[in-house]
Coordinates of C-alpha atoms in Angstrom, one line a residue:
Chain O
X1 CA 58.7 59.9 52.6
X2 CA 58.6 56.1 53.3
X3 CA 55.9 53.9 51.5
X4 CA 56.2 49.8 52.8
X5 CA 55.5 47.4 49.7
X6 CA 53.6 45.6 52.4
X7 CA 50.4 48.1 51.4
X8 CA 49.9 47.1 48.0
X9 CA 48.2 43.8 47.5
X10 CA 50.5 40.6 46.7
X11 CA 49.6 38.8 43.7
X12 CA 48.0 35.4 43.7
X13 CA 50.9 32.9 43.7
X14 CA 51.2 29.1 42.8
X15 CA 50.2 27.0 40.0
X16 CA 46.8 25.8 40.8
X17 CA 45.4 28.9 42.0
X18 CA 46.9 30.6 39.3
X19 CA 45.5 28.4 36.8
X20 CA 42.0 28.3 38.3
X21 CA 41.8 31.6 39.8
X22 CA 39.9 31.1 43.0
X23 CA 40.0 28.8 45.6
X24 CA 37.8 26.2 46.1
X25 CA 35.3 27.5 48.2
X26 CA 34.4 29.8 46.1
X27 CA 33.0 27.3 43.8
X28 CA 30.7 26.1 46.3
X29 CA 27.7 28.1 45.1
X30 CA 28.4 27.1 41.5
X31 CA 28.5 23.2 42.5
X32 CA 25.3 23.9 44.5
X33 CA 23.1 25.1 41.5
X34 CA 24.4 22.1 39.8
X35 CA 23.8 19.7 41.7
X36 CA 20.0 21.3 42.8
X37 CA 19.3 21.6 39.0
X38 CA 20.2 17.9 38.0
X39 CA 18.2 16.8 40.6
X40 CA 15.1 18.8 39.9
X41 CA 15.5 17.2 36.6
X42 CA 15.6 13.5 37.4
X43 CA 12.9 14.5 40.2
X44 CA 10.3 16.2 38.1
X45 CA 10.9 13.7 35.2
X46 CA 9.9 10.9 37.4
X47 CA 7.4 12.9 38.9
X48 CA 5.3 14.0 35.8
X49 CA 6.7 10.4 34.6
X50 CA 8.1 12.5 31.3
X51 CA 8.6 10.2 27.9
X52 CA 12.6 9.7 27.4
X53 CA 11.8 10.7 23.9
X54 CA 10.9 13.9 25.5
X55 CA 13.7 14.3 27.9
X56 CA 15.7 11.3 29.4
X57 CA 16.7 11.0 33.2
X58 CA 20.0 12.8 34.0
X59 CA 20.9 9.1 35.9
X60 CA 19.5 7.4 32.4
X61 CA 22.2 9.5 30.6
X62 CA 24.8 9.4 32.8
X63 CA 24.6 5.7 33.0
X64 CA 24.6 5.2 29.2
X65 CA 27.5 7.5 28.7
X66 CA 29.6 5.5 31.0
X67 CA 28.8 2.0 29.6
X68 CA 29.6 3.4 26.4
X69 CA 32.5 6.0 27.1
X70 CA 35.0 3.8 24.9
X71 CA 32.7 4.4 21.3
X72 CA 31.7 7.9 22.4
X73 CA 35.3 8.5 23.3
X74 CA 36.4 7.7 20.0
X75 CA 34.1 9.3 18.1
X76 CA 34.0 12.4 20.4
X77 CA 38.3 12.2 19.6
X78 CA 37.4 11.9 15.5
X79 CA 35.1 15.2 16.3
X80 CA 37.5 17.4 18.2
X81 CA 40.4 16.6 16.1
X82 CA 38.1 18.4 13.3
X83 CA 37.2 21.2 15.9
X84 CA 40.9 21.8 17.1
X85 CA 42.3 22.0 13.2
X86 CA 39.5 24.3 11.9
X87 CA 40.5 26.3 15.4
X88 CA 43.9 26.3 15.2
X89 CA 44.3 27.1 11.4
X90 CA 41.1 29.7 11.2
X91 CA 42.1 31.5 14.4
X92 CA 46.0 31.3 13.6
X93 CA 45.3 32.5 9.9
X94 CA 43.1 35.5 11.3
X95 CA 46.0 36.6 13.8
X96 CA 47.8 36.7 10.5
X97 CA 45.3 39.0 8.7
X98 CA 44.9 41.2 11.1
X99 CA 48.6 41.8 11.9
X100 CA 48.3 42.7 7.9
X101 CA 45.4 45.0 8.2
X102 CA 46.9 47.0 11.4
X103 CA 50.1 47.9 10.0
X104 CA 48.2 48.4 6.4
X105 CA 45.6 50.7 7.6
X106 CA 44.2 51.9 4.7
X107 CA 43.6 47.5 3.7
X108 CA 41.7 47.3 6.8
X109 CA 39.3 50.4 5.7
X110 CA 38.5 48.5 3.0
X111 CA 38.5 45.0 4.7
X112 CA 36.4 45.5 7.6
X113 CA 33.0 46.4 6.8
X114 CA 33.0 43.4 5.1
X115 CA 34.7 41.2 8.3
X116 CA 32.1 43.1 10.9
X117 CA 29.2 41.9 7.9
X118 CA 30.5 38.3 7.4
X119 CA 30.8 38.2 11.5
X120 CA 26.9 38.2 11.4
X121 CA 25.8 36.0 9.4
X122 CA 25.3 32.1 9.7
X123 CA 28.0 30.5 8.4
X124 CA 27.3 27.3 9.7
X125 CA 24.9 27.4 6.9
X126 CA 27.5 26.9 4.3
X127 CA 28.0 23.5 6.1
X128 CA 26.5 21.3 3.3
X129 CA 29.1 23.2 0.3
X130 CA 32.1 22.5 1.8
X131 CA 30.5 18.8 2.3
X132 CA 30.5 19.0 -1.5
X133 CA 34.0 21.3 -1.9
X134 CA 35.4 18.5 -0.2
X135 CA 34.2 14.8 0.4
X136 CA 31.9 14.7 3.4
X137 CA 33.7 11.7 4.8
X138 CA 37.1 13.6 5.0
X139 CA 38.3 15.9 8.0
X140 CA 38.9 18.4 5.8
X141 CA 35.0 19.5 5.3
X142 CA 34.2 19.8 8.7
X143 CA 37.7 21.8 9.6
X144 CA 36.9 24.3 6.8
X145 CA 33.9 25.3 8.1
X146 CA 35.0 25.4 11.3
X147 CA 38.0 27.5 10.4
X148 CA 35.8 30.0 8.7
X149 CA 33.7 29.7 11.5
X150 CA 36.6 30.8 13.9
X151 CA 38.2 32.9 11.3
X152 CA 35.9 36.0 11.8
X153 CA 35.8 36.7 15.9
X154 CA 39.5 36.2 16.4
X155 CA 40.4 38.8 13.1
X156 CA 38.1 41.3 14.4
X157 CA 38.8 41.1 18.0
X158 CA 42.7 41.0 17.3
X159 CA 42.6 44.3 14.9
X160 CA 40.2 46.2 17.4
X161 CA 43.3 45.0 20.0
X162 CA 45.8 46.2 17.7
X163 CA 44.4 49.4 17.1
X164 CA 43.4 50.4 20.3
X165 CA 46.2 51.9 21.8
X166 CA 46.4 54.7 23.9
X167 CA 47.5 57.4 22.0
X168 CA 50.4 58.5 24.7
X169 CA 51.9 55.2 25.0
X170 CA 52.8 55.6 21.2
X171 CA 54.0 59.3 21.4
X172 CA 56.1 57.8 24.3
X173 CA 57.9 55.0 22.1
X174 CA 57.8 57.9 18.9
X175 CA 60.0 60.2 22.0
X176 CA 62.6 57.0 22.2
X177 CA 63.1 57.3 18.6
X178 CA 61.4 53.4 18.5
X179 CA 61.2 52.0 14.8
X180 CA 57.5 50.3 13.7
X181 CA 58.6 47.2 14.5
X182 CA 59.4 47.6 18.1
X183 CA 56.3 49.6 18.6
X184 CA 54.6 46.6 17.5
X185 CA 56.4 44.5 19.5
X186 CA 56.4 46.1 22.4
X187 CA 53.5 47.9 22.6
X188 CA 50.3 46.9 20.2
X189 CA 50.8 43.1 20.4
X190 CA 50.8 43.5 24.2
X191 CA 47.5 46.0 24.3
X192 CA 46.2 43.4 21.5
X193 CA 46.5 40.2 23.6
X194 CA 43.4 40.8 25.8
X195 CA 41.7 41.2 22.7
X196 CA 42.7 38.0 20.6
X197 CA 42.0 35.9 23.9
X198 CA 38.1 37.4 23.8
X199 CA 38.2 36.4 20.2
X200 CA 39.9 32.8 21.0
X201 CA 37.7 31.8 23.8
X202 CA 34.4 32.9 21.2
X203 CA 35.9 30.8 18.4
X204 CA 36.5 28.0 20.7
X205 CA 32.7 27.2 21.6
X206 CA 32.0 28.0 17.3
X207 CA 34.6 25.3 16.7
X208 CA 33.0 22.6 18.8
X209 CA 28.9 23.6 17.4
X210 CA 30.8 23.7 13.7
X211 CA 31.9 20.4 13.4
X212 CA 29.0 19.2 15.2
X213 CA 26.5 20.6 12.8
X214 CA 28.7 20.1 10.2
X215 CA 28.7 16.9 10.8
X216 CA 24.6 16.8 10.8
X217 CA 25.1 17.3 6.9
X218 CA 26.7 14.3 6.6
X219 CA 30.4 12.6 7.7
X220 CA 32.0 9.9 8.8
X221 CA 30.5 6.9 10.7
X222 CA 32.6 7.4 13.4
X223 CA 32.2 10.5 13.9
X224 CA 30.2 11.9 16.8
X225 CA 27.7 14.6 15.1
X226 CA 26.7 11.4 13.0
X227 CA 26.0 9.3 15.8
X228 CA 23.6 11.6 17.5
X229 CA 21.9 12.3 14.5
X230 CA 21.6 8.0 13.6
X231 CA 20.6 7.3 17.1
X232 CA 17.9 10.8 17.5
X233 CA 16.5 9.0 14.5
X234 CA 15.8 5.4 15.5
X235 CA 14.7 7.2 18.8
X236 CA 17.7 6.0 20.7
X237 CA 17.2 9.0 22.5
X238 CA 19.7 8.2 25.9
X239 CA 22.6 6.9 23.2
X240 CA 21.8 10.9 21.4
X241 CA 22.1 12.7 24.9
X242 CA 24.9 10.4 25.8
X243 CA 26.8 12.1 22.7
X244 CA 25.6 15.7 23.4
X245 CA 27.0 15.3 26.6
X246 CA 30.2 14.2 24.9
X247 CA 30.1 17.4 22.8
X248 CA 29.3 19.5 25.5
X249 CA 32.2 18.5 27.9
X250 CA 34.7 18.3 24.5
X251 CA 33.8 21.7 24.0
X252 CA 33.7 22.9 27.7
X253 CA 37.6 21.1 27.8
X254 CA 38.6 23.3 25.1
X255 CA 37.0 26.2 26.6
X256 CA 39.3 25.8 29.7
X257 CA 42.0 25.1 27.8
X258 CA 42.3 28.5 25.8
X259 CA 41.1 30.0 29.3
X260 CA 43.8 29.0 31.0
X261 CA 46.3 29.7 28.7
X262 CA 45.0 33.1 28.9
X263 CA 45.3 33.5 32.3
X264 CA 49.1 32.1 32.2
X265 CA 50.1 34.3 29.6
X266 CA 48.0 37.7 31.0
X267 CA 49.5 36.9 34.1
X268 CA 50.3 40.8 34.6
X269 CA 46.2 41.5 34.4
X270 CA 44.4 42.6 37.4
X271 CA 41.6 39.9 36.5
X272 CA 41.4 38.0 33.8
X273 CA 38.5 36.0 35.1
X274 CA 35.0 36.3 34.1
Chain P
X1 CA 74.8 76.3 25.5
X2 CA 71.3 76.6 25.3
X3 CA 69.3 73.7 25.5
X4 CA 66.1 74.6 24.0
X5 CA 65.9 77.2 21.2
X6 CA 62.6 78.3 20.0
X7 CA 62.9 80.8 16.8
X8 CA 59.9 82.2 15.3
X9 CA 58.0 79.5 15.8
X10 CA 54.2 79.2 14.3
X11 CA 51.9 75.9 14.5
X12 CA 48.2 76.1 12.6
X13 CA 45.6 72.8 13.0
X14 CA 43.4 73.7 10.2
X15 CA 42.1 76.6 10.6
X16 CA 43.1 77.5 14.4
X17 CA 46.5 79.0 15.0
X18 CA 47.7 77.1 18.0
X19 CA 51.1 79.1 18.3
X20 CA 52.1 82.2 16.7
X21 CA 55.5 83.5 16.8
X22 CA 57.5 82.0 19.4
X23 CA 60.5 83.0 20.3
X24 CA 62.5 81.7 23.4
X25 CA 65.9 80.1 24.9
X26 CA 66.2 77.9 27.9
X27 CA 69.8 77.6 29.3
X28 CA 71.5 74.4 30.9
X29 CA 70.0 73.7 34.3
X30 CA 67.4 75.8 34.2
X31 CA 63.8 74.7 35.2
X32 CA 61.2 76.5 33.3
X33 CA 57.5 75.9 33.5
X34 CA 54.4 76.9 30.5
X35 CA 51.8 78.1 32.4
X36 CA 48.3 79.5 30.9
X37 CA 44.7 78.9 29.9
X38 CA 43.8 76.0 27.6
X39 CA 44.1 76.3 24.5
X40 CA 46.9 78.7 24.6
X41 CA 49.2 75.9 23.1
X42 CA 51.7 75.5 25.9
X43 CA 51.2 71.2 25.5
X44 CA 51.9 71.8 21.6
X45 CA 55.0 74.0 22.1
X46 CA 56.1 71.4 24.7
X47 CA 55.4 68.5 21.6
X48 CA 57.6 70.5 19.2
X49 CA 60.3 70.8 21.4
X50 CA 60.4 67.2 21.6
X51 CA 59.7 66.9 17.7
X52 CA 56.3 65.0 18.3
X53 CA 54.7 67.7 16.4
X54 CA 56.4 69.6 13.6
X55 CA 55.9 73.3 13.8
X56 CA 54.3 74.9 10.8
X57 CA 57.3 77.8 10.3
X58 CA 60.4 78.0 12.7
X59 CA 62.7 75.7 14.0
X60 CA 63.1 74.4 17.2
X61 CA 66.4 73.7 18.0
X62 CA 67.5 71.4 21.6
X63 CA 71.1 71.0 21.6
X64 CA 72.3 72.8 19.4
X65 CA 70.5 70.3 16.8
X66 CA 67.0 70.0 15.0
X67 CA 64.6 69.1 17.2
X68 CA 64.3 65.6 15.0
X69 CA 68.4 64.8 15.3
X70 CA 67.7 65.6 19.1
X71 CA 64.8 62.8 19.4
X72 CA 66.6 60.2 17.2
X73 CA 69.9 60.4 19.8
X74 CA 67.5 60.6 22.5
X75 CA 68.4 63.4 24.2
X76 CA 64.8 64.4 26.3
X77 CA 62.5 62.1 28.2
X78 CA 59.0 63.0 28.6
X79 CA 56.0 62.6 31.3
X80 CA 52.9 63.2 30.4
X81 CA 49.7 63.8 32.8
X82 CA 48.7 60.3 32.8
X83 CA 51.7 57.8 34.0
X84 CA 51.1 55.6 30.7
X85 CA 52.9 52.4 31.9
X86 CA 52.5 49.7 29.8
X87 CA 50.4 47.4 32.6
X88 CA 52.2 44.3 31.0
X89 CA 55.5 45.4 32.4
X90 CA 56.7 45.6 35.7
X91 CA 57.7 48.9 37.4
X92 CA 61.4 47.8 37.0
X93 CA 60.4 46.9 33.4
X94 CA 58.6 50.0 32.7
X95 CA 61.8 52.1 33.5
X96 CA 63.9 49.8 31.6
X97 CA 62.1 49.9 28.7
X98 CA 63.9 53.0 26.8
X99 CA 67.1 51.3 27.9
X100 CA 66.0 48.0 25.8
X101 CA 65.4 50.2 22.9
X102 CA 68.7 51.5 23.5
X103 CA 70.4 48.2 23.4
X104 CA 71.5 48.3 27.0
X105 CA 73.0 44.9 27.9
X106 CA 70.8 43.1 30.8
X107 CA 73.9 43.7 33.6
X108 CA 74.0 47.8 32.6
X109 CA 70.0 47.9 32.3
X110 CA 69.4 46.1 36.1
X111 CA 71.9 48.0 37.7
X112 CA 70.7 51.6 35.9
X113 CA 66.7 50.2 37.2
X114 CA 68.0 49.9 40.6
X115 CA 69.3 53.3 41.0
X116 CA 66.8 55.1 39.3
X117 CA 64.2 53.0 42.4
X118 CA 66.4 54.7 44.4
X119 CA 66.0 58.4 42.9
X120 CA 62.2 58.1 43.3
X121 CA 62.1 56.1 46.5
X122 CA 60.1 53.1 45.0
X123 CA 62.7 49.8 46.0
X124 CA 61.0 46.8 47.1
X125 CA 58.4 47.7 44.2
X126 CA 60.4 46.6 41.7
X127 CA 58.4 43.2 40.6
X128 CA 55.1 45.0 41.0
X129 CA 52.6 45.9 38.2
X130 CA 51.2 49.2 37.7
X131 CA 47.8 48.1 38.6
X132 CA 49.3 47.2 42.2
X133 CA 50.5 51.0 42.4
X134 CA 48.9 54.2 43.5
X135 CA 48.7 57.2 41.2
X136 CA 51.3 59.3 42.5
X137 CA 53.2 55.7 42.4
X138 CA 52.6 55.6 39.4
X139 CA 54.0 59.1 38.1
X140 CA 57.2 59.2 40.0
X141 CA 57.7 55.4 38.3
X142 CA 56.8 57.4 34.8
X143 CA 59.5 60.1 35.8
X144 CA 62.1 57.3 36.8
X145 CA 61.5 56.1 33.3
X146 CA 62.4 59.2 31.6
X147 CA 65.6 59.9 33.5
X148 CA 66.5 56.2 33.2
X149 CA 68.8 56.9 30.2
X150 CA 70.0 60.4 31.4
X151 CA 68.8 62.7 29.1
X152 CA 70.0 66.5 29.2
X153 CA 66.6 67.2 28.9
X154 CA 63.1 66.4 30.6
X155 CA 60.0 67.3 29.1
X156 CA 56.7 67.0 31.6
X157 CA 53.2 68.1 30.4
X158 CA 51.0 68.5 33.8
X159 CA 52.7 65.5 35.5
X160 CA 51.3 66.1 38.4
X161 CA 47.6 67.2 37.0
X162 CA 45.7 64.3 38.0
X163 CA 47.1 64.2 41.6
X164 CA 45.3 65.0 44.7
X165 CA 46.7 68.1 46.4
X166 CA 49.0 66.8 48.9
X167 CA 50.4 63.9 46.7
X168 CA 51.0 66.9 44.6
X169 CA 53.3 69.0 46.3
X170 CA 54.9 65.7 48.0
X171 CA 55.5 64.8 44.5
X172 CA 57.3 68.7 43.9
X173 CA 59.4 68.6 46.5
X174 CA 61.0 65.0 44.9
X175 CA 61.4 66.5 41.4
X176 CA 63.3 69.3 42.6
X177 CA 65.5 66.9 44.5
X178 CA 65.5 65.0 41.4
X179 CA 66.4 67.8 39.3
X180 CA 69.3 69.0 41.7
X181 CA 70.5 65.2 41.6
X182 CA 70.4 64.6 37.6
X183 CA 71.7 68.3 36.8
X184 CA 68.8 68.1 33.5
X185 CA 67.1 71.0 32.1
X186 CA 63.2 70.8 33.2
X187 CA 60.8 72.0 30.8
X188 CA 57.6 71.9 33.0
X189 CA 53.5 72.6 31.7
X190 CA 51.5 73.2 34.5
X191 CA 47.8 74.8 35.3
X192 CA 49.0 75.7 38.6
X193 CA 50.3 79.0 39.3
X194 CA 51.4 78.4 42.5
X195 CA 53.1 75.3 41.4
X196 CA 54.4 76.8 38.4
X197 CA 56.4 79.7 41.2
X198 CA 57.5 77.0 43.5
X199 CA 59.8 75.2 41.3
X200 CA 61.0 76.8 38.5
X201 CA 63.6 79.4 38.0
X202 CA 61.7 81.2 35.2
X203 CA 57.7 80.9 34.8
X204 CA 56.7 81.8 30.8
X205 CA 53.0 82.8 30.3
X206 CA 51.3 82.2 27.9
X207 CA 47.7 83.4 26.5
X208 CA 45.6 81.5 24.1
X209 CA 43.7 82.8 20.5
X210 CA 46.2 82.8 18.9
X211 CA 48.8 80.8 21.6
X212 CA 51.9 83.1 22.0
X213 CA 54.2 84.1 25.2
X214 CA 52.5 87.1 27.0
X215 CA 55.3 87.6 29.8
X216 CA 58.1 85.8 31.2
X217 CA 58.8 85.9 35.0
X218 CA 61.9 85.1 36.5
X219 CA 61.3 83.7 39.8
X220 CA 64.4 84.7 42.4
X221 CA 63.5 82.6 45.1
X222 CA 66.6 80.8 47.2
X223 CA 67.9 77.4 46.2
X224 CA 67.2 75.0 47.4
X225 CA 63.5 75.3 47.5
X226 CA 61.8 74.1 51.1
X227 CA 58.4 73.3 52.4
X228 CA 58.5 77.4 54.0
X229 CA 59.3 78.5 50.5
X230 CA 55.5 78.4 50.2
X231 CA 55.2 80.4 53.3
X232 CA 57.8 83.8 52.5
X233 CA 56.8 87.2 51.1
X234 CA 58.4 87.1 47.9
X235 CA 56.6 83.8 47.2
X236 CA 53.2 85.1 47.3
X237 CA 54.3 88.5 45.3
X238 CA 55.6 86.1 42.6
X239 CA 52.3 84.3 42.5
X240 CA 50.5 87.4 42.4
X241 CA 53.3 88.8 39.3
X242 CA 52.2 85.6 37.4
X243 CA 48.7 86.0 37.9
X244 CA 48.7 89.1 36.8
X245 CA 50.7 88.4 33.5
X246 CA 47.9 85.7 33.4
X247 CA 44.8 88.1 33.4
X248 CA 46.9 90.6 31.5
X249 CA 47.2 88.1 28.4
X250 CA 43.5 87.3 28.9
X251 CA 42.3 90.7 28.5
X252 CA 44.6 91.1 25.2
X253 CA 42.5 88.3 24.2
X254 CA 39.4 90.5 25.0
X255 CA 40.5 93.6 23.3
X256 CA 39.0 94.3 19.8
X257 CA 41.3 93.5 17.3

């Protein structure tokens, strides 16, 4: 019996490609409907001659954005900073938890009804406490709620990881004599990882709309939730769309970020794109 | 020495008796295969011997130890019907792993990896992921992972059972080649009576409510089995010797109690 490696499909080498996951033509059709929606927006705006307080052009916004990248840079920067913390500590605390839970299973009984509960409801709308827990003006009200915010998705997506492991592959390790800890190394951290990414790339878009919003209960001057809010008000309406945009792509970047960490650390996946 | 020692053993899930009153020896070098119905408990005997499940009353002895003190030193490795590679590892990985959780040393591991690609004609796959690899692939990487570390014994509950027919007995012919090669005792569950003739030396059948050993055959075919061994007389008489013990067992079942 002779079998040629040649038969089996080679996987996708090289850093770019890796990284992205396709090649670039296979963008095209993505590029396409952007480019046809942004310009059936400025079209039909001029066309029906639509009030900016309405909806500004895509060209009006695009233009204010750029001549004033360096404020919305900075206060866009203030924002993330709050949106990265409250990620980094919500979703790195929730890891912790459920690590706890998995190997405690009886805890995580108890605990989860009440995770899968909290996971539904709006905690964005505890916003304007922790704007009184802590001063509005400080970081440290926005990352909270963000963290809690991030908290939830990541914990139950990580346990569901951690527990969902084929029932063989553990017999197999139990057959090698393998102590807990190596099972957990070796086996339910690895099945988990898909898992914690799902929950990661969720908590990234909460962490962004968290410190937005938070911010929308009050915060710093400078920081960029603020701004839209001051300038929606005294109908600076391209100045409040110039800062969404900032948002949007803040939160896209982080997004991509966490994505392709993914993809570099599930690297053994068949697809890890979707 | 015998390898496997079964003595009066009994295994109850609630209210079912899975196994009742086992009693049987396997001897060094012999392959033996569990065939019957399901439900008659031949995958749970197979667990006990490799102390996965514990039996109810009995012991089960492999080595000359308690099936527990045989696990801890490692003394079986195990296939089960599904590969169950872990699809973050590569093929050489995979059959490395148990060597890892041996505390191999990297030099000792690579060159054991390489040799057991060898034994089930995978090289040049080494660096691919299980994904990348076809079912039968797959299994023979699964049965280079439980020789990796040369146990005495190997343990393999219908290996072979999701496999299309002729990946099937492609897949026979390489385990006996691999069993003449490693000199391990086989312990083999199987569906397939025909499969069950063609490689072992002795065929124990089993019936199911409750699970117990109705007849053992002991199959007197030459060594080394070949693709004709399929094709002579005494071949189709022991198929028709098994299935009888098979129906046999059934219609105890049947009788009024």
């Amino acid at each position: 019996m002779s079998v040629t490696p040649t038969a089996v499909q080679p996987l996708p080498r090289g850093g770019m490609a890796r990284l992205v996951g396709r090649r670039a033509i296979d963008w095209l059709p993505a590029v396409v409907v952007f480019v046809a929606i942004i310009g059936l927006w400025e079209l039909l705006i001029r066309a029906l001659d639509v009030q900016e307080f309405l909806l500004p052009k895509p060209s009006a916004i695009a233009t204010t954005f750029w001549d004033t990248r360096h404020e919305l840079w900075s206060q866009g920067w203030f924002t993330f900073q709050e949106a990265l913390w409250g990620f980094l500590l919500g979703s790195g605390f929730a890891i912790l938890v459920a690590l706890v839970l998995a190997r405690w299973r009886p805890l995580g009984a108890a605990f989860m009804p009440y995770a899968i509960a909290a996971n539904a409801i709006p905690i964005i709308a505890f916003a304007p406490i922790t704007n009184v827990w802590f001063s509005p003006l400080d970081k440290s009200s926005k990352v909270s709620i963000v963290a809690v915010l991030c908290f939830f998705p990541v914990m139950v997506n990580t346990l569901r990881g951690l527990t969902s492991v084929n029932p063989r592959a553990l017999e197999l390790m139990e057959s090698y004599a393998a102590g807990q800890l190596q099972i957990f190394r070796r086996v339910r951290v690895p099945t988990a990882l898909p898992f914690i990414f799902t929950g990661l790339r969720v908590a990234t878009v909460l962490a962004m709309i968290g410190a937005v919003v938070g911010e929308y209960f009050g915060g710093a001057l400078n920081a960029l939730g603020v701004q839209i809010l001051q300038n929606a008000r005294v109908a600076r309406f391209r100045e409040a769309w110039a800062g969404i945009l900032m948002a949007c792509l803040l939160g896209i970047a982080l997004y991509l970020a966490i994505a392709a960490i993914e993809r570099l650390t599930l690297r053994w996946a068949p697809s890890t794109s979707d | 020495m015998s390898v496997v020692a079964i003595k009066n053993v009994t295994k109850v899930f609630g209210e079912t008796t899975a196994l009742q009153g086992i009693d049987f020896v396997i001897q060094e070098g012999e392959f033996v295969s569990l065939i019957g119905p399901s439900g008659c408990g031949k995958s749970t005997l197979l667990r006990i011997i490799g102390d996965l499940i514990q039996p109810t009353s009995g012991t089960a002895m492999v080595n000359g130890k308690p099936a527990r003190q045989a696990r801890i030193d490692r003394d079986y490795g195990i296939v089960f019907q599904d590969a169950v590679l872990y699809d973050w590892r590569t093929v050489a990985k995979n059959i490395a792993l148990p060597l890892e959780l041996a505390r191999w040393d990297r030099r000792r591991r690579a060159a054991k990896v390489n040799e057991m690609l060898g034994l089930v004609e995978l090289g040049g796959f080494e660096d691919h992921y299980p994904w990348q690899l076809s079912g039968g692939m797959q299994q023979r990487v699964a049965i280079a992972r439980a020789l990796s570390f040369d146990p005495s014994l190997l343990l393999m509950d219908e290996p072979f059972g999701a496999l299309d027919e002729m990946t099937r007995e492609r897949l026979n012919m390489e385990l006996l080649r691999i069993w003449e090669a490693s000199g391990s005792t086989v312990v083999f569950v199987t569906h397939s009576i025909a499969e069950a003739v063609f490689l072992s030396t002795r065929v124990v059948v089993m019936s199911p409510r409750p699970g117990r050993i109705s007849d053992v055959v002991t199959v007197d075919l030459t060594q080394p089995r070949t693709a004709t061994t399929r094709e002579e007389p005494r071949f189709f008489e022991l198929v028709t010797a098994v299935r009888e013990a098979l129906h046999l067992g059934h219609d105890l079942e049947q009788a009024p109690a």
